[in-house]
PDB file of C-alpha atoms in Angstrom:
ATOM      1  CA  UNK Y   1     -73.915  41.855  40.938  1.00 58.00           C
ATOM      2  CA  UNK Y   2     -75.091  39.165  43.224  1.00 62.00           C
ATOM      3  CA  UNK Y   3     -78.047  41.012  44.202  1.00 64.00           C
ATOM      4  CA  UNK Y   4     -79.087  41.158  40.595  1.00 66.00           C
ATOM      5  CA  UNK Y   5     -78.947  37.313  40.240  1.00 65.00           C
ATOM      6  CA  UNK Y   6     -80.683  36.538  43.423  1.00 66.00           C
ATOM      7  CA  UNK Y   7     -83.518  39.089  42.538  1.00 66.00           C
ATOM      8  CA  UNK Y   8     -84.003  37.424  39.048  1.00 66.00           C
ATOM      9  CA  UNK Y   9     -85.095  34.240  41.152  1.00 66.00           C
ATOM     10  CA  UNK Y  10     -87.660  35.716  43.143  1.00 69.00           C
ATOM     11  CA  UNK Y  11     -88.029  38.445  45.999  1.00 72.00           C
ATOM     12  CA  UNK Y  12     -84.585  38.503  47.722  1.00 71.00           C
ATOM     13  CA  UNK Y  13     -83.165  41.207  49.791  1.00 76.00           C
ATOM     14  CA  UNK Y  14     -79.253  40.740  49.989  1.00 76.00           C
ATOM     15  CA  UNK Y  15     -78.933  42.872  52.946  1.00 81.00           C
ATOM     16  CA  UNK Y  16     -81.013  40.766  55.111  1.00 82.00           C
ATOM     17  CA  UNK Y  17     -79.529  37.690  53.664  1.00 82.00           C
ATOM     18  CA  UNK Y  18     -76.163  39.086  54.662  1.00 84.00           C
ATOM     19  CA  UNK Y  19     -77.258  40.173  58.110  1.00 86.00           C
ATOM     20  CA  UNK Y  20     -78.657  36.530  58.687  1.00 86.00           C
ATOM     21  CA  UNK Y  21     -75.550  34.888  57.624  1.00 86.00           C
ATOM     22  CA  UNK Y  22     -73.344  37.434  59.956  1.00 86.00           C
ATOM     23  CA  UNK Y  23     -75.636  36.617  63.119  1.00 87.00           C
ATOM     24  CA  UNK Y  24     -75.561  32.791  62.134  1.00 87.00           C
ATOM     25  CA  UNK Y  25     -71.836  32.633  61.802  1.00 86.00           C
ATOM     26  CA  UNK Y  26     -70.659  35.253  64.767  1.00 84.00           C
ATOM     27  CA  UNK Y  27     -70.193  32.478  67.183  1.00 84.00           C
ATOM     28  CA  UNK Y  28     -68.622  30.044  64.962  1.00 86.00           C
ATOM     29  CA  UNK Y  29     -64.986  29.114  63.750  1.00 87.00           C
ATOM     30  CA  UNK Y  30     -65.747  31.157  60.767  1.00 89.00           C
ATOM     31  CA  UNK Y  31     -67.423  34.692  60.495  1.00 90.00           C
ATOM     32  CA  UNK Y  32     -68.647  36.596  57.770  1.00 88.00           C
ATOM     33  CA  UNK Y  33     -66.624  39.771  57.018  1.00 87.00           C
ATOM     34  CA  UNK Y  34     -66.471  42.749  54.679  1.00 85.00           C
ATOM     35  CA  UNK Y  35     -63.693  44.691  53.080  1.00 84.00           C
ATOM     36  CA  UNK Y  36     -64.783  47.639  50.842  1.00 82.00           C
ATOM     37  CA  UNK Y  37     -68.326  46.321  50.306  1.00 80.00           C
ATOM     38  CA  UNK Y  38     -66.951  42.732  49.350  1.00 85.00           C
ATOM     39  CA  UNK Y  39     -67.737  39.991  51.560  1.00 86.00           C
ATOM     40  CA  UNK Y  40     -66.015  36.963  52.500  1.00 87.00           C
ATOM     41  CA  UNK Y  41     -65.515  34.258  55.219  1.00 88.00           C
ATOM     42  CA  UNK Y  42     -62.650  34.119  57.454  1.00 87.00           C
ATOM     43  CA  UNK Y  43     -61.424  32.560  60.379  1.00 86.00           C
ATOM     44  CA  UNK Y  44     -62.992  33.731  63.531  1.00 87.00           C
ATOM     45  CA  UNK Y  45     -60.466  36.134  65.544  1.00 83.00           C
ATOM     46  CA  UNK Y  46     -60.676  34.291  68.745  1.00 82.00           C
ATOM     47  CA  UNK Y  47     -59.123  31.327  67.071  1.00 82.00           C
ATOM     48  CA  UNK Y  48     -56.144  33.196  65.857  1.00 76.00           C
ATOM     49  CA  UNK Y  49     -54.038  31.405  69.001  1.00 74.00           C
ATOM     50  CA  UNK Y  50     -54.737  28.024  67.680  1.00 75.00           C
ATOM     51  CA  UNK Y  51     -54.072  28.838  64.016  1.00 73.00           C
ATOM     52  CA  UNK Y  52     -50.188  30.096  64.228  1.00 67.00           C
ATOM     53  CA  UNK Y  53     -48.960  27.298  62.030  1.00 61.00           C
ATOM     54  CA  UNK Y  54     -47.370  29.233  59.401  1.00 58.00           C
ATOM     55  CA  UNK Y  55     -44.945  32.035  60.426  1.00 56.00           C
ATOM     56  CA  UNK Y  56     -44.794  35.195  58.621  1.00 60.00           C
ATOM     57  CA  UNK Y  57     -41.631  36.677  57.618  1.00 64.00           C
ATOM     58  CA  UNK Y  58     -41.641  40.453  58.855  1.00 67.00           C
ATOM     59  CA  UNK Y  59     -40.345  42.842  56.652  1.00 74.00           C
ATOM     60  CA  UNK Y  60     -39.107  46.429  57.684  1.00 85.00           C
ATOM     61  CA  UNK Y  61     -40.383  49.124  54.933  1.00 88.00           C
ATOM     62  CA  UNK Y  62     -37.855  51.849  54.651  1.00 91.00           C
ATOM     63  CA  UNK Y  63     -39.118  55.432  55.469  1.00 92.00           C
ATOM     64  CA  UNK Y  64     -39.515  56.318  51.655  1.00 94.00           C
ATOM     65  CA  UNK Y  65     -41.917  52.992  51.208  1.00 94.00           C
ATOM     66  CA  UNK Y  66     -43.846  54.296  54.085  1.00 93.00           C
ATOM     67  CA  UNK Y  67     -44.145  57.800  53.045  1.00 94.00           C
ATOM     68  CA  UNK Y  68     -45.293  56.505  49.364  1.00 96.00           C
ATOM     69  CA  UNK Y  69     -47.707  54.363  50.879  1.00 96.00           C
ATOM     70  CA  UNK Y  70     -49.240  57.273  53.039  1.00 93.00           C
ATOM     71  CA  UNK Y  71     -49.372  59.485  49.960  1.00 95.00           C
ATOM     72  CA  UNK Y  72     -50.950  56.695  47.698  1.00 96.00           C
ATOM     73  CA  UNK Y  73     -53.523  55.808  50.335  1.00 95.00           C
ATOM     74  CA  UNK Y  74     -54.271  59.694  50.878  1.00 94.00           C
ATOM     75  CA  UNK Y  75     -54.078  60.904  47.414  1.00 94.00           C
ATOM     76  CA  UNK Y  76     -55.305  57.915  45.185  1.00 92.00           C
ATOM     77  CA  UNK Y  77     -55.348  57.469  42.338  1.00 95.00           C
ATOM     78  CA  UNK Y  78     -52.103  58.870  42.017  1.00 96.00           C
ATOM     79  CA  UNK Y  79     -49.136  59.081  39.605  1.00 96.00           C
ATOM     80  CA  UNK Y  80     -45.318  58.194  40.474  1.00 95.00           C
ATOM     81  CA  UNK Y  81     -44.443  62.020  39.518  1.00 95.00           C
ATOM     82  CA  UNK Y  82     -47.301  63.393  41.583  1.00 96.00           C
ATOM     83  CA  UNK Y  83     -45.981  61.182  44.453  1.00 96.00           C
ATOM     84  CA  UNK Y  84     -42.488  62.714  43.853  1.00 96.00           C
ATOM     85  CA  UNK Y  85     -43.875  66.243  43.928  1.00 95.00           C
ATOM     86  CA  UNK Y  86     -45.739  65.614  46.959  1.00 94.00           C
ATOM     87  CA  UNK Y  87     -42.417  63.947  48.688  1.00 94.00           C
ATOM     88  CA  UNK Y  88     -40.239  66.416  47.133  1.00 94.00           C
ATOM     89  CA  UNK Y  89     -37.836  63.527  46.374  1.00 94.00           C
ATOM     90  CA  UNK Y  90     -37.795  60.840  43.722  1.00 94.00           C
ATOM     91  CA  UNK Y  91     -39.604  57.404  44.055  1.00 94.00           C
ATOM     92  CA  UNK Y  92     -37.441  54.354  43.014  1.00 92.00           C
ATOM     93  CA  UNK Y  93     -38.812  51.536  41.353  1.00 88.00           C
ATOM     94  CA  UNK Y  94     -37.823  49.367  44.116  1.00 91.00           C
ATOM     95  CA  UNK Y  95     -40.123  51.476  46.749  1.00 94.00           C
ATOM     96  CA  UNK Y  96     -43.328  50.582  44.681  1.00 95.00           C
ATOM     97  CA  UNK Y  97     -41.915  47.019  44.263  1.00 94.00           C
ATOM     98  CA  UNK Y  98     -42.019  46.413  47.641  1.00 93.00           C
ATOM     99  CA  UNK Y  99     -45.369  47.689  48.303  1.00 96.00           C
ATOM    100  CA  UNK Y 100     -46.778  45.865  45.277  1.00 95.00           C
ATOM    101  CA  UNK Y 101     -44.908  42.847  46.450  1.00 93.00           C
ATOM    102  CA  UNK Y 102     -46.950  42.999  49.989  1.00 93.00           C
ATOM    103  CA  UNK Y 103     -50.310  43.511  47.652  1.00 94.00           C
ATOM    104  CA  UNK Y 104     -50.876  47.043  49.299  1.00 95.00           C
ATOM    105  CA  UNK Y 105     -50.892  48.887  46.220  1.00 96.00           C
ATOM    106  CA  UNK Y 106     -51.989  48.154  42.677  1.00 96.00           C
ATOM    107  CA  UNK Y 107     -52.161  49.889  39.332  1.00 96.00           C
ATOM    108  CA  UNK Y 108     -55.193  51.889  38.937  1.00 95.00           C
ATOM    109  CA  UNK Y 109     -55.403  52.600  35.091  1.00 93.00           C
ATOM    110  CA  UNK Y 110     -53.615  55.292  33.232  1.00 95.00           C
ATOM    111  CA  UNK Y 111     -53.895  59.049  33.228  1.00 93.00           C
ATOM    112  CA  UNK Y 112     -55.240  60.525  29.893  1.00 92.00           C
ATOM    113  CA  UNK Y 113     -52.061  63.068  29.967  1.00 91.00           C
ATOM    114  CA  UNK Y 114     -49.134  62.761  27.576  1.00 93.00           C
ATOM    115  CA  UNK Y 115     -47.269  59.692  28.281  1.00 92.00           C
ATOM    116  CA  UNK Y 116     -50.256  58.164  29.984  1.00 95.00           C
ATOM    117  CA  UNK Y 117     -48.664  57.623  33.280  1.00 95.00           C
ATOM    118  CA  UNK Y 118     -49.812  54.594  35.561  1.00 95.00           C
ATOM    119  CA  UNK Y 119     -51.895  55.708  38.571  1.00 96.00           C
ATOM    120  CA  UNK Y 120     -51.603  53.952  41.803  1.00 97.00           C
ATOM    121  CA  UNK Y 121     -54.011  52.951  44.287  1.00 97.00           C
ATOM    122  CA  UNK Y 122     -54.429  51.028  47.413  1.00 96.00           C
ATOM    123  CA  UNK Y 123     -55.411  47.221  47.329  1.00 94.00           C
ATOM    124  CA  UNK Y 124     -57.895  45.121  49.330  1.00 93.00           C
ATOM    125  CA  UNK Y 125     -54.717  43.743  51.208  1.00 92.00           C
ATOM    126  CA  UNK Y 126     -53.851  47.091  52.728  1.00 94.00           C
ATOM    127  CA  UNK Y 127     -57.449  47.304  54.209  1.00 92.00           C
ATOM    128  CA  UNK Y 128     -57.218  43.827  55.608  1.00 91.00           C
ATOM    129  CA  UNK Y 129     -53.938  44.294  56.798  1.00 90.00           C
ATOM    130  CA  UNK Y 130     -54.672  47.629  58.664  1.00 89.00           C
ATOM    131  CA  UNK Y 131     -58.155  46.460  59.950  1.00 88.00           C
ATOM    132  CA  UNK Y 132     -59.882  49.061  57.644  1.00 90.00           C
ATOM    133  CA  UNK Y 133     -63.448  48.471  56.022  1.00 90.00           C
ATOM    134  CA  UNK Y 134     -62.877  51.046  53.425  1.00 91.00           C
ATOM    135  CA  UNK Y 135     -60.582  53.469  52.783  1.00 90.00           C
ATOM    136  CA  UNK Y 136     -62.419  56.317  53.954  1.00 89.00           C
ATOM    137  CA  UNK Y 137     -61.815  54.825  57.343  1.00 88.00           C
ATOM    138  CA  UNK Y 138     -58.241  56.261  57.522  1.00 88.00           C
ATOM    139  CA  UNK Y 139     -57.760  59.227  60.131  1.00 85.00           C
ATOM    140  CA  UNK Y 140     -58.499  62.521  58.414  1.00 84.00           C
ATOM    141  CA  UNK Y 141     -55.243  64.522  57.929  1.00 77.00           C
ATOM    142  CA  UNK Y 142     -56.401  67.099  60.707  1.00 79.00           C
ATOM    143  CA  UNK Y 143     -56.738  64.026  63.150  1.00 77.00           C
ATOM    144  CA  UNK Y 144     -53.138  62.957  62.392  1.00 73.00           C
ATOM    145  CA  UNK Y 145     -51.965  66.789  62.831  1.00 74.00           C
ATOM    146  CA  UNK Y 146     -53.518  66.769  66.191  1.00 75.00           C
ATOM    147  CA  UNK Y 147     -51.983  63.394  67.331  1.00 72.00           C
ATOM    148  CA  UNK Y 148     -48.551  64.374  65.959  1.00 69.00           C
ATOM    149  CA  UNK Y 149     -48.340  67.955  67.589  1.00 58.00           C
TER     150      UNK Y 149
END
């Protein structure tokens, strides 16, 4: 890790360095941001209006894709068969393909069960798109139930 590399060159505290960089850049054109304990520089949100150069194609997700994404995000890592069991309906390859294309999900490995099925989990772009720092920032199931009811 970066912390190990820095500590081998002297007495460094990575958390202090990150805080200093965050404070140094917070009023500039770029900011230090983090998603899932991964740090990166990105354009400051107050410049969004000036950076609308590229238009994004909007793509409506099917209800099946939305259900599948919700199941993956709350039950990850999860296999296709497990998704189908929870949904009570088959998951078509195109559903997973559309979520993969958006980089919202990724393969998370294989289960040590017969057939060694692929498991799926959310990708970092899912967190970025929905403004989450980590998957634990998702609303809890009981919170969702109170909103719906």
